[in-house]
PDB file of C-alpha atoms in Angstrom:
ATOM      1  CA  UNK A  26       7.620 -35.783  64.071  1.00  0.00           C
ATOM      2  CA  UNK A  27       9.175 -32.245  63.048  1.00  0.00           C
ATOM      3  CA  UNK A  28      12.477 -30.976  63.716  1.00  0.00           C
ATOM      4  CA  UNK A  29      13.449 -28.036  64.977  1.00  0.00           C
ATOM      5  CA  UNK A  30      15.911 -26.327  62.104  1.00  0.00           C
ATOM      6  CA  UNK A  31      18.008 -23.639  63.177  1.00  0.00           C
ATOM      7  CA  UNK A  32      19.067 -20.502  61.236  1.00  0.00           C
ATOM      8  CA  UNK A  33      21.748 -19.108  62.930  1.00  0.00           C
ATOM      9  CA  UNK A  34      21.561 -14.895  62.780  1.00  0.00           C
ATOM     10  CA  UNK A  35      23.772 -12.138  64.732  1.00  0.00           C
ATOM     11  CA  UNK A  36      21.811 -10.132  66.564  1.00  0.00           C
ATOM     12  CA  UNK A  37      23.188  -7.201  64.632  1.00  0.00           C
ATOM     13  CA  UNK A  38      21.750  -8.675  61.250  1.00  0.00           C
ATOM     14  CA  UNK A  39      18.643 -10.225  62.596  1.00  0.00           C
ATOM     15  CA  UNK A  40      17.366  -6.421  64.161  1.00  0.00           C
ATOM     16  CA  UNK A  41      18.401  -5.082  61.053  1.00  0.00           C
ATOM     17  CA  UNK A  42      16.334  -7.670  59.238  1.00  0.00           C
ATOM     18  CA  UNK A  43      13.258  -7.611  61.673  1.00  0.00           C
ATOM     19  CA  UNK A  44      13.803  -4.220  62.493  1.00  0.00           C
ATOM     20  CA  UNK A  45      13.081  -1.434  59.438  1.00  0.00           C
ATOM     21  CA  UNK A  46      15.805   0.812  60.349  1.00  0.00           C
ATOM     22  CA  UNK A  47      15.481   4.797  60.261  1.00  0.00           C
ATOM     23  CA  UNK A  48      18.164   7.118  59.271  1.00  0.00           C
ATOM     24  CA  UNK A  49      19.587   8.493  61.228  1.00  0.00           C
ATOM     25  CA  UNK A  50      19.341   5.260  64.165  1.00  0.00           C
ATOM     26  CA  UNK A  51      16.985   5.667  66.621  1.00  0.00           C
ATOM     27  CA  UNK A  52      18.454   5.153  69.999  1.00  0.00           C
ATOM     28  CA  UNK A  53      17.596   6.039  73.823  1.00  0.00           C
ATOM     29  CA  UNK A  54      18.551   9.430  75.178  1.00  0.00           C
ATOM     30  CA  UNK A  55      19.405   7.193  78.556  1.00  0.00           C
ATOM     31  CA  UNK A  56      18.088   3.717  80.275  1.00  0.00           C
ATOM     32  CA  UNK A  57      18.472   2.212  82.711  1.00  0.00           C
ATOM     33  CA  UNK A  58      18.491  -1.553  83.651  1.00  0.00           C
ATOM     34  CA  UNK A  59      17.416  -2.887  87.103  1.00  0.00           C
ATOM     35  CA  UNK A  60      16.306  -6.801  88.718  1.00  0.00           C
ATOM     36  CA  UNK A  61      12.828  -7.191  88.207  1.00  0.00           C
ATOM     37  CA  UNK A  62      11.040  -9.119  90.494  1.00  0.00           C
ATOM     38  CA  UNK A  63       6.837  -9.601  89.236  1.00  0.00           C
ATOM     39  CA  UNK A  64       4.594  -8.544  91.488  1.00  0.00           C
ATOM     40  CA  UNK A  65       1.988 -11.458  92.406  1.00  0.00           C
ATOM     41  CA  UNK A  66      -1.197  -9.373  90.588  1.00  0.00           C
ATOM     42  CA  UNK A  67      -1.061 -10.207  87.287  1.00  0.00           C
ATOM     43  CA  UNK A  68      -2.829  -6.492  86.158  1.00  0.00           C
ATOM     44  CA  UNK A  69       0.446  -4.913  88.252  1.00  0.00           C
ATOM     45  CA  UNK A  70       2.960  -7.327  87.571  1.00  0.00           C
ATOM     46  CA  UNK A  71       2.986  -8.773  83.584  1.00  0.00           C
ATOM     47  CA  UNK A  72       5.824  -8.330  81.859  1.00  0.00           C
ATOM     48  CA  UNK A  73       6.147  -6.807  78.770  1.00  0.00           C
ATOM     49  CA  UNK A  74       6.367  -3.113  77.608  1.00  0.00           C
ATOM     50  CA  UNK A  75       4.542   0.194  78.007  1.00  0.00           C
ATOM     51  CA  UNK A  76       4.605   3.901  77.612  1.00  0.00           C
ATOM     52  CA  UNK A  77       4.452   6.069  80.526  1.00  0.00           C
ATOM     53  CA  UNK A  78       3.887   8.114  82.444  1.00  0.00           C
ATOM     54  CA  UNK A  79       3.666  10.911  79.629  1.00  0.00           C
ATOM     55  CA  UNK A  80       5.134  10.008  76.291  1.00  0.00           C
ATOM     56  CA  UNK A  81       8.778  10.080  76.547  1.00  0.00           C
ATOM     57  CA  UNK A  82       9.092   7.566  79.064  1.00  0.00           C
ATOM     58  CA  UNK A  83       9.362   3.399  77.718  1.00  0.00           C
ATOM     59  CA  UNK A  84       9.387   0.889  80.376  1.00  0.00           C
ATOM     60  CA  UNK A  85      10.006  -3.153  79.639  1.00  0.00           C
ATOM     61  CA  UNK A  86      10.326  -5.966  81.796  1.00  0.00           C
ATOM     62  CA  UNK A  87      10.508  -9.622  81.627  1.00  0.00           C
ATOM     63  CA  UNK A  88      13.125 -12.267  80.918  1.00  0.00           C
ATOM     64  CA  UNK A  89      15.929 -11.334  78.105  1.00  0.00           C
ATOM     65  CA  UNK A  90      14.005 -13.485  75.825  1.00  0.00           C
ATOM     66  CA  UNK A  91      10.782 -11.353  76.327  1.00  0.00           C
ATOM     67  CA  UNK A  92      12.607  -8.622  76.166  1.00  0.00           C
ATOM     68  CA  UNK A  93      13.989  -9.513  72.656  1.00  0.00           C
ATOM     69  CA  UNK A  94      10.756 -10.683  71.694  1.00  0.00           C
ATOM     70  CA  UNK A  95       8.987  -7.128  72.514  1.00  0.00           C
ATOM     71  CA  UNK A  96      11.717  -5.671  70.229  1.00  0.00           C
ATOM     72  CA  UNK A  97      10.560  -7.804  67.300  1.00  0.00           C
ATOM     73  CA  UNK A  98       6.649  -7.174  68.259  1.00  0.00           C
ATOM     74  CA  UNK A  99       7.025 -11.703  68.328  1.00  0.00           C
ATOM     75  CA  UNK A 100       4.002 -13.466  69.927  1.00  0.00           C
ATOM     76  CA  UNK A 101       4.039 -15.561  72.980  1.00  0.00           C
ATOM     77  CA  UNK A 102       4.171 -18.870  71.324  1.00  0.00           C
ATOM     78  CA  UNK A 103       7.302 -17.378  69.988  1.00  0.00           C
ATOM     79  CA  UNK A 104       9.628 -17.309  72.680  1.00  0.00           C
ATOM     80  CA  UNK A 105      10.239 -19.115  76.400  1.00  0.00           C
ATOM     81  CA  UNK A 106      10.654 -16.815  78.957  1.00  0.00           C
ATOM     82  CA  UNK A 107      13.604 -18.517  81.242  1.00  0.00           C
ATOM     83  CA  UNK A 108      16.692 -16.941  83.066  1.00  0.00           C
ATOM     84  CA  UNK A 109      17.179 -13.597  85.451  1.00  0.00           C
ATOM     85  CA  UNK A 110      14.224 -10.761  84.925  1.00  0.00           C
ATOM     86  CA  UNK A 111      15.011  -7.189  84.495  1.00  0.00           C
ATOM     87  CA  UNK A 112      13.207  -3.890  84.285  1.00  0.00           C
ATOM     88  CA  UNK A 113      14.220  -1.535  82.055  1.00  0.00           C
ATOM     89  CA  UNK A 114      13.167   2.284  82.128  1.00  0.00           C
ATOM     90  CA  UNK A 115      14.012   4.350  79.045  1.00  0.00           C
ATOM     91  CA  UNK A 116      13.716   7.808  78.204  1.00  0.00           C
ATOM     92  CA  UNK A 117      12.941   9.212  74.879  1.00  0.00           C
ATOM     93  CA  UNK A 118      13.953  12.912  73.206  1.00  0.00           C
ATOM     94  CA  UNK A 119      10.419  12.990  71.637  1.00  0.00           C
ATOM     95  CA  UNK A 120       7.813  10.882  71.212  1.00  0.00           C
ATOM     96  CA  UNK A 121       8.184   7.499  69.137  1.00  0.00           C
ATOM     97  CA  UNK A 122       6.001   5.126  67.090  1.00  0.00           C
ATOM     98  CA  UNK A 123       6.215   1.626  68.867  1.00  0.00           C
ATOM     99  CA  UNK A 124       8.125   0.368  66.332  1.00  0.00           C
ATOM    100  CA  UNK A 125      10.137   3.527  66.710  1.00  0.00           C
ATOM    101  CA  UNK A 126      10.224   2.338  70.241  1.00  0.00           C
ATOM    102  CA  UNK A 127      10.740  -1.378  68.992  1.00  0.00           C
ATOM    103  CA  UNK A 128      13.844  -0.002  66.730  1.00  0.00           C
ATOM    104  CA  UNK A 129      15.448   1.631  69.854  1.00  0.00           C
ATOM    105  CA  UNK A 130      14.933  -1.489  72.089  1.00  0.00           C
ATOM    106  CA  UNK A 131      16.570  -3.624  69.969  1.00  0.00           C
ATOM    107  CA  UNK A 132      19.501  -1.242  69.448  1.00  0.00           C
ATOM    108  CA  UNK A 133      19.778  -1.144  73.449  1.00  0.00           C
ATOM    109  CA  UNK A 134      19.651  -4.970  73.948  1.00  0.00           C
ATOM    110  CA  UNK A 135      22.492  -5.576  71.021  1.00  0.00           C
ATOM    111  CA  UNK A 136      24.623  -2.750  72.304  1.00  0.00           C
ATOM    112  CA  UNK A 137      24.438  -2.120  76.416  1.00  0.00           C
ATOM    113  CA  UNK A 138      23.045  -5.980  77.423  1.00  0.00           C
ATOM    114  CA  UNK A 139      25.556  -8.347  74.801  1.00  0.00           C
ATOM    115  CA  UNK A 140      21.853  -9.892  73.420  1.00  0.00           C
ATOM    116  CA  UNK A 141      22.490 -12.269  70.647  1.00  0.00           C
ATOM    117  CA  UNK A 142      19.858 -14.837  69.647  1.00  0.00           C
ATOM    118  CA  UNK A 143      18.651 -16.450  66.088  1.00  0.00           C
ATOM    119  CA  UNK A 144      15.739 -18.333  65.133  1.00  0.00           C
ATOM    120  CA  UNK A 145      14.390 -21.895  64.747  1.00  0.00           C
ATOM    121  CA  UNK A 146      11.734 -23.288  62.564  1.00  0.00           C
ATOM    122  CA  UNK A 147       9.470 -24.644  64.597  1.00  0.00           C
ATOM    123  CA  UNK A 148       6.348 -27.083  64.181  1.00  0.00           C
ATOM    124  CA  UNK A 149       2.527 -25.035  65.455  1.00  0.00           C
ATOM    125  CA  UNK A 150      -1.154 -26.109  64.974  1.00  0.00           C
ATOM    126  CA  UNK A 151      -2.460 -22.599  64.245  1.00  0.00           C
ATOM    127  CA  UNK A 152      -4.552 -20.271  62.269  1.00  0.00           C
ATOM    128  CA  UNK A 153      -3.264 -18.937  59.730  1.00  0.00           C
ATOM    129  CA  UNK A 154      -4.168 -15.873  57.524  1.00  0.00           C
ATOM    130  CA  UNK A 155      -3.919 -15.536  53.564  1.00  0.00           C
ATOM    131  CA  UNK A 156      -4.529 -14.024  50.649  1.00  0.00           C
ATOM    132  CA  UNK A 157      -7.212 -16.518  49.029  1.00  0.00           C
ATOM    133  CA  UNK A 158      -8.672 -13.897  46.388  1.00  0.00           C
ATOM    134  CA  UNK A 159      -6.960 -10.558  45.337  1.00  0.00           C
ATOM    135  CA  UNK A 160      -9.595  -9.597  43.768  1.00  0.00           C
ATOM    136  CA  UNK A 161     -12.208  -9.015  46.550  1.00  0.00           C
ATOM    137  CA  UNK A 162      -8.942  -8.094  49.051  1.00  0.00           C
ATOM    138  CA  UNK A 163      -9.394  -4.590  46.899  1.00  0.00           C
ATOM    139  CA  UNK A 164     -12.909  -4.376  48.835  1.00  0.00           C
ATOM    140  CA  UNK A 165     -10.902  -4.300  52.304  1.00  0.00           C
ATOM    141  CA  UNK A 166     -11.578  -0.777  53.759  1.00  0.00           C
ATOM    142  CA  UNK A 167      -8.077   0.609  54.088  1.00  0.00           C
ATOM    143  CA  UNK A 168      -7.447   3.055  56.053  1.00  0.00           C
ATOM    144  CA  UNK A 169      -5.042   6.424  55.535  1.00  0.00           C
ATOM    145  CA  UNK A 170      -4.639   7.475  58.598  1.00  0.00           C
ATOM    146  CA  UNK A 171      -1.006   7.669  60.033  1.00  0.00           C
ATOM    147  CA  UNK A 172      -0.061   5.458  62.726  1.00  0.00           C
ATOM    148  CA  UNK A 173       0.150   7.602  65.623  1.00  0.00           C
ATOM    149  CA  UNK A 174       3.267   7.773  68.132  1.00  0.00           C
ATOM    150  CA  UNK A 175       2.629   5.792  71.211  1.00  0.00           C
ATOM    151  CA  UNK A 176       1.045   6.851  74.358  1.00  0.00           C
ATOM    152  CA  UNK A 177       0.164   6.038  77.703  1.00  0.00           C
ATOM    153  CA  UNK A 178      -2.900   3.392  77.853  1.00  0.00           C
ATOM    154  CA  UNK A 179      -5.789   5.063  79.601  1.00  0.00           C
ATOM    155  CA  UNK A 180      -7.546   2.057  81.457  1.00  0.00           C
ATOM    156  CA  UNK A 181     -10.841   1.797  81.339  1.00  0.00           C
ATOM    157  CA  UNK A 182     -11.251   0.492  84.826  1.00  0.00           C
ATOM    158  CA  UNK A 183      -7.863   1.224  86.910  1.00  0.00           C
ATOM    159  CA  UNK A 184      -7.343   4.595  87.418  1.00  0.00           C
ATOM    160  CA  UNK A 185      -3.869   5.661  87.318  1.00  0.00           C
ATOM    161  CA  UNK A 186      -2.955   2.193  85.619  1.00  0.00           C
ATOM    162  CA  UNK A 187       0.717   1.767  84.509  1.00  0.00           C
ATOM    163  CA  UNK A 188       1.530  -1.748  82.771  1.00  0.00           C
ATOM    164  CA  UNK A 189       1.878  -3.740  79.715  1.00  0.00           C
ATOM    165  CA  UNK A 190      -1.399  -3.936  77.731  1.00  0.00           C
ATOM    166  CA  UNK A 191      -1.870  -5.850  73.962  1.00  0.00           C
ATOM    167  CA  UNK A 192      -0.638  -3.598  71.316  1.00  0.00           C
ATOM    168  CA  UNK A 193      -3.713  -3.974  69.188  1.00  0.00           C
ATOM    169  CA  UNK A 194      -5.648  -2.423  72.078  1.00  0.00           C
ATOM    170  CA  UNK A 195      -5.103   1.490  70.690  1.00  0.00           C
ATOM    171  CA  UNK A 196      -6.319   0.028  67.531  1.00  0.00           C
ATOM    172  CA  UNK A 197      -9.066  -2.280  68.424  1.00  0.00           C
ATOM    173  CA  UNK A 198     -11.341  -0.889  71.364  1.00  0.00           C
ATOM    174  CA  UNK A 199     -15.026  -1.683  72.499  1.00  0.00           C
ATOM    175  CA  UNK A 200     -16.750   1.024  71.882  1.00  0.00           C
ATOM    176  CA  UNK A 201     -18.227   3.699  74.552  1.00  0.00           C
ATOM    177  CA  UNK A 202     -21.512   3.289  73.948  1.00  0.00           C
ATOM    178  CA  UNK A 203     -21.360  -0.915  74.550  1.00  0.00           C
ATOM    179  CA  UNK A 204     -18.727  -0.281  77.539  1.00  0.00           C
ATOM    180  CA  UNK A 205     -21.667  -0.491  80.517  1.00  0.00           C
ATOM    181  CA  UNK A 206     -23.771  -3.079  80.851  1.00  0.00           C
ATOM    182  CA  UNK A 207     -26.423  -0.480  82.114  1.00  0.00           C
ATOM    183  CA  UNK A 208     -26.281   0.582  77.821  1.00  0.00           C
ATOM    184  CA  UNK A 209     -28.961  -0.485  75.959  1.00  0.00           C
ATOM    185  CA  UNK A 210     -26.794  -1.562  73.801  1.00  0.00           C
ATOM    186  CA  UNK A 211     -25.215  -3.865  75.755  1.00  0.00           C
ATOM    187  CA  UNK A 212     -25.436  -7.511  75.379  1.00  0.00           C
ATOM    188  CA  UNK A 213     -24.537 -10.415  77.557  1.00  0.00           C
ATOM    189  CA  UNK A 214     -22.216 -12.338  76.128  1.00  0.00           C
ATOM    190  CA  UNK A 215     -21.267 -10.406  73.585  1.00  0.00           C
ATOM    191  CA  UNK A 216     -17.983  -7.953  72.607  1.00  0.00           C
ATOM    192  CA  UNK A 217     -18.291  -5.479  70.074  1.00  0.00           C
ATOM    193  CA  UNK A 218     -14.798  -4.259  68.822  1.00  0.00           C
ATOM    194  CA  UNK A 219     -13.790  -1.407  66.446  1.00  0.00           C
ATOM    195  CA  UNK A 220     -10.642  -2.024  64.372  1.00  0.00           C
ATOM    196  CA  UNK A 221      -9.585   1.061  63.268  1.00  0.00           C
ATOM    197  CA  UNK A 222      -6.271   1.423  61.227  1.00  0.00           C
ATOM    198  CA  UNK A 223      -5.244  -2.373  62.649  1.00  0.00           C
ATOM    199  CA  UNK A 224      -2.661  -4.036  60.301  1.00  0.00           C
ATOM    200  CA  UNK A 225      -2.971  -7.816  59.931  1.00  0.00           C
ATOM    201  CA  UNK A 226      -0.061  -8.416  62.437  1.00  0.00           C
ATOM    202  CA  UNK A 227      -1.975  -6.595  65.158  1.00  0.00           C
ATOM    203  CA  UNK A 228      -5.408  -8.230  63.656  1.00  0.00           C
ATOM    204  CA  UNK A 229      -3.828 -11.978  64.089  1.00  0.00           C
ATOM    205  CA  UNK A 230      -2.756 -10.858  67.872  1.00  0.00           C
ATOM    206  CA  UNK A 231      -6.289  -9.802  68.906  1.00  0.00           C
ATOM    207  CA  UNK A 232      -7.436 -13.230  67.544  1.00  0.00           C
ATOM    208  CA  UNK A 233      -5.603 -15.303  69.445  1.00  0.00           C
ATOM    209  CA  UNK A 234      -6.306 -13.133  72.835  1.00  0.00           C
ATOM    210  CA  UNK A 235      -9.841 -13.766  72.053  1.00  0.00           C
ATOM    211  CA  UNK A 236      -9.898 -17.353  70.797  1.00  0.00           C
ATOM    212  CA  UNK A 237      -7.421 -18.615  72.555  1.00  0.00           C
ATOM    213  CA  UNK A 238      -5.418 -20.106  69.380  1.00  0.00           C
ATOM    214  CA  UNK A 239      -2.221 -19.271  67.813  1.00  0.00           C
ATOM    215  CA  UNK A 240      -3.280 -17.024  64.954  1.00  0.00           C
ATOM    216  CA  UNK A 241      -0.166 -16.573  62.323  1.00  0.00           C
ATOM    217  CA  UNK A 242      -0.320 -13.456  59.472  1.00  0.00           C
ATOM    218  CA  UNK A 243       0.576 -14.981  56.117  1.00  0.00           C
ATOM    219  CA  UNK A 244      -1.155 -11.938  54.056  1.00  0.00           C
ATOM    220  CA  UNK A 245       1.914 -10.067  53.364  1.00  0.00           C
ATOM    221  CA  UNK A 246      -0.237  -6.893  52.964  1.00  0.00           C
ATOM    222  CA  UNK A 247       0.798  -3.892  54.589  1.00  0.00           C
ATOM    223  CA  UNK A 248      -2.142  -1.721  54.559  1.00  0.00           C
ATOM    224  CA  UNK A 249      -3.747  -1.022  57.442  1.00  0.00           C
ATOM    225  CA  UNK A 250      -8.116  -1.621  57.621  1.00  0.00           C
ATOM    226  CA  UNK A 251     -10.819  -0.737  59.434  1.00  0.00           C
ATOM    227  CA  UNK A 252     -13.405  -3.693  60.458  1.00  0.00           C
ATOM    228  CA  UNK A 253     -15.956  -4.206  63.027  1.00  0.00           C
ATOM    229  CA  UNK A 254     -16.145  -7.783  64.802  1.00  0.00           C
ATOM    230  CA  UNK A 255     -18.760  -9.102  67.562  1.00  0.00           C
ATOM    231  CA  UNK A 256     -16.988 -11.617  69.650  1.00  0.00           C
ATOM    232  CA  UNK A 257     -19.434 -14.004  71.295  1.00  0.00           C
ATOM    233  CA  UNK A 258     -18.296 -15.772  74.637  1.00  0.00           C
ATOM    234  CA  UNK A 259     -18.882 -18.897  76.410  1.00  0.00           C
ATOM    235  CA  UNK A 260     -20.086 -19.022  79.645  1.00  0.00           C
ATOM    236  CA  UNK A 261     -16.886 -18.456  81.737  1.00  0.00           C
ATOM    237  CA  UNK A 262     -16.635 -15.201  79.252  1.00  0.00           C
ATOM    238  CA  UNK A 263     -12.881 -15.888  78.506  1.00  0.00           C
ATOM    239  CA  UNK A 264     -12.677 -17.682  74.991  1.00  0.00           C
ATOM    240  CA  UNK A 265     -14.664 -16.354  71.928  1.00  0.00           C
ATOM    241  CA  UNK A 266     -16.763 -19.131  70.466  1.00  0.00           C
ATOM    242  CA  UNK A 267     -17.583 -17.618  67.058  1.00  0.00           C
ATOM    243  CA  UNK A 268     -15.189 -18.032  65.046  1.00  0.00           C
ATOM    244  CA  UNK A 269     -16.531 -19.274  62.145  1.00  0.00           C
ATOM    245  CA  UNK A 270     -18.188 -15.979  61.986  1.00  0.00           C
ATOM    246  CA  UNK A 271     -15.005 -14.178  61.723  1.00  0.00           C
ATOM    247  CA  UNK A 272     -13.701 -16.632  59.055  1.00  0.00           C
ATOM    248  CA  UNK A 273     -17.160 -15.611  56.965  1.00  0.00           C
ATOM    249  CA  UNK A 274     -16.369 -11.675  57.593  1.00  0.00           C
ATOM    250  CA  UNK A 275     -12.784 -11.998  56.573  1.00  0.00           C
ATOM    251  CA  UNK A 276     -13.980 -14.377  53.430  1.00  0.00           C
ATOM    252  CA  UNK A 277     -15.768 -11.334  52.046  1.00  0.00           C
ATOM    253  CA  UNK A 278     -12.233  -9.401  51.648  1.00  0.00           C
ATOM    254  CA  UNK A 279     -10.443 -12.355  49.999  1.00  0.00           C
ATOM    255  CA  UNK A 280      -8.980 -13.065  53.291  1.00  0.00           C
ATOM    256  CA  UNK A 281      -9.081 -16.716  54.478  1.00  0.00           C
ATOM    257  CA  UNK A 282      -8.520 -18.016  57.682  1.00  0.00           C
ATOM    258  CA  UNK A 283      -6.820 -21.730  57.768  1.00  0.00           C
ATOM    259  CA  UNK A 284      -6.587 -24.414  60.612  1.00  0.00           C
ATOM    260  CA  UNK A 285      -3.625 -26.394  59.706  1.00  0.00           C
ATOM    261  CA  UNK A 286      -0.264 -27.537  60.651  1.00  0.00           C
ATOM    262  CA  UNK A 287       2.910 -24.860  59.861  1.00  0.00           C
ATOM    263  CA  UNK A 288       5.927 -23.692  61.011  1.00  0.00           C
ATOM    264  CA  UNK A 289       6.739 -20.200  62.909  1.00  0.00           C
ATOM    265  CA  UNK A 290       9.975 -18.687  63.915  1.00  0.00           C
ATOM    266  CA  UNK A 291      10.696 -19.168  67.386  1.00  0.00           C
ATOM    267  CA  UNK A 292      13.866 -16.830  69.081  1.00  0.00           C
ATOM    268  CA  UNK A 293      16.439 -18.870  71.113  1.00  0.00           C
ATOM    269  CA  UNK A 294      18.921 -16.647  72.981  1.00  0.00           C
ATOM    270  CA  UNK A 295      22.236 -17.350  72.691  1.00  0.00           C
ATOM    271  CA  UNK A 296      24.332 -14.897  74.861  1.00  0.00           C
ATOM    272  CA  UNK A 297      23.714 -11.856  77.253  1.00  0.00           C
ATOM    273  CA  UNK A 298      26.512 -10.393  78.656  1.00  0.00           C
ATOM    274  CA  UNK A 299      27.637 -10.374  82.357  1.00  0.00           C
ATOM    275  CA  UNK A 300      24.899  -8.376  84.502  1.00  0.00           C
ATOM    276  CA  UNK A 301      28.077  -6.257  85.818  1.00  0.00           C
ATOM    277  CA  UNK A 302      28.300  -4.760  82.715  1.00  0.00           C
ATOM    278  CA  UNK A 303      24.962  -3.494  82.119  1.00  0.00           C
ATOM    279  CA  UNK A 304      23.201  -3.243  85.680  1.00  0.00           C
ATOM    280  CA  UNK A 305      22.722  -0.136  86.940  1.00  0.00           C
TER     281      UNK A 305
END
């Protein structure tokens, strides 16, 4: 049976670790920090962060622990949500990269809430993605193209939707001309998606929405890529059933994608101070 092994880290080291710091520090021009109670519709009420409305606005919500786990762009597995909820509305002096964004969140947390945490090693059945042959990685169709500063996320369905969405969505979108099932194009059971300028953090994330498995980035390349994926569905339409596929795409590129037993950093809070001090 595993053990959990902590690593003890200040918040004030483990941002700056986690965290690529700019020069000079990015901070909020002003938040502010409210109770959050969810609403009951999931599409209205998830926590989690999002731009909007406009671009110099940055709203979060959830637990402290999902709120420090937004700041270090951790997955789900990653983290418990548990204690008091709390919305936070932020507002920019121009628009930010999310992990601009990220940067400033964690600054806020550390320096207005008291947030201190570190991390564990925990045990996790996962996928995980590596580097199996450098040489055909050099075939992976990079892509140039800066990473743009956040923005609001238009829905394709909601009008007028504000709320957390995945962050791989800007990257990794269906494309129009499969959107309606009236396309000719369109098939049943099936989900085209366009990566464009994805890294492999964001890659691994849109994985695991669509498998439903914990899918861990173990590359260690930073480039970003452009790849097109068909996801094929069972018949409830909520887990991917291809997989194997994927693994056979990815294969081409040097990139493998394992089923095995590892470990993953998991964030444990350790102190938040007194609401009175940071509630608005």
């Amino acid at each position: 049976m595993f053990k959990s092994f902590p690593v003890v880290v200040l918040a004030t080291i483990a941002m700056t670790t986690q965290l690529k710091a700019a020069e000079p520090e990015l901070r909020f021009e002003a938040a502010v920090v409210k109770p959050w109670v969810p609403n009951p519709n999931p599409l209205l009420g998830s926590p989690g962060c999002y731009v909007g409305p406009g671009m110099l606005q940055y709203n979060c919500r959830g637990t402290v622990p999902t709120l420090v786990a937004e700041a270090l762009n951790l997955d789900d597995y990653q983290f418990k949500a548990a204690g008091p909820a709390y919305t936070i509305t932020a507002k920019m002096s121009k628009p930010a990269t999310r992990q601009q964004m990220d940067e400033m969140m964690g600054r806020f947390l550390q320096e207005h809430m008291g947030v201190r945490y570190h991390f564990e090693k925990r045990p996790i059945k996962a996928e995980f993605l590596i580097v199996t042959s450098p040489d055909l990685l050099v075939n992976l169709p990079v892509s140039n193209d800066p990473i743009p500063v956040a923005a609001e996320y238009n829905h394709p369905v909601i009008r007028g939707f504000h709320g957390p969405v995945p962050r791989f969505v800007h990257f990794a979108e269906v494309p129009e001309a499969y959107q309606s099932s009236k396309s000719p194009l369109w098939v049943e059971g099936q989900t085209p998606i366009a990566c464009r300028n994805i890294s492999f953090h964001l890659f691994a994330q849109l994985l695991y929405l669509q498998y439903k498995v914990p899918v861990i980035d173990e590359t260690g390349v930073a480039q970003r890529f452009d790849l097109d994926l068909t996801i094929r569905h069972g018949e409830d339409g909520s887990v991917g059933t291809n997989l194997s596929e994927i693994r056979k795409i990815l294969a081409k590129y040097g990139i493998s994608l394992q089923s095995r037993q590892g470990v993953m950093d998991f964030v444990v809070l350790d102190k938040v101070a007194d609401e009175a001090k940071f509630l608005n």
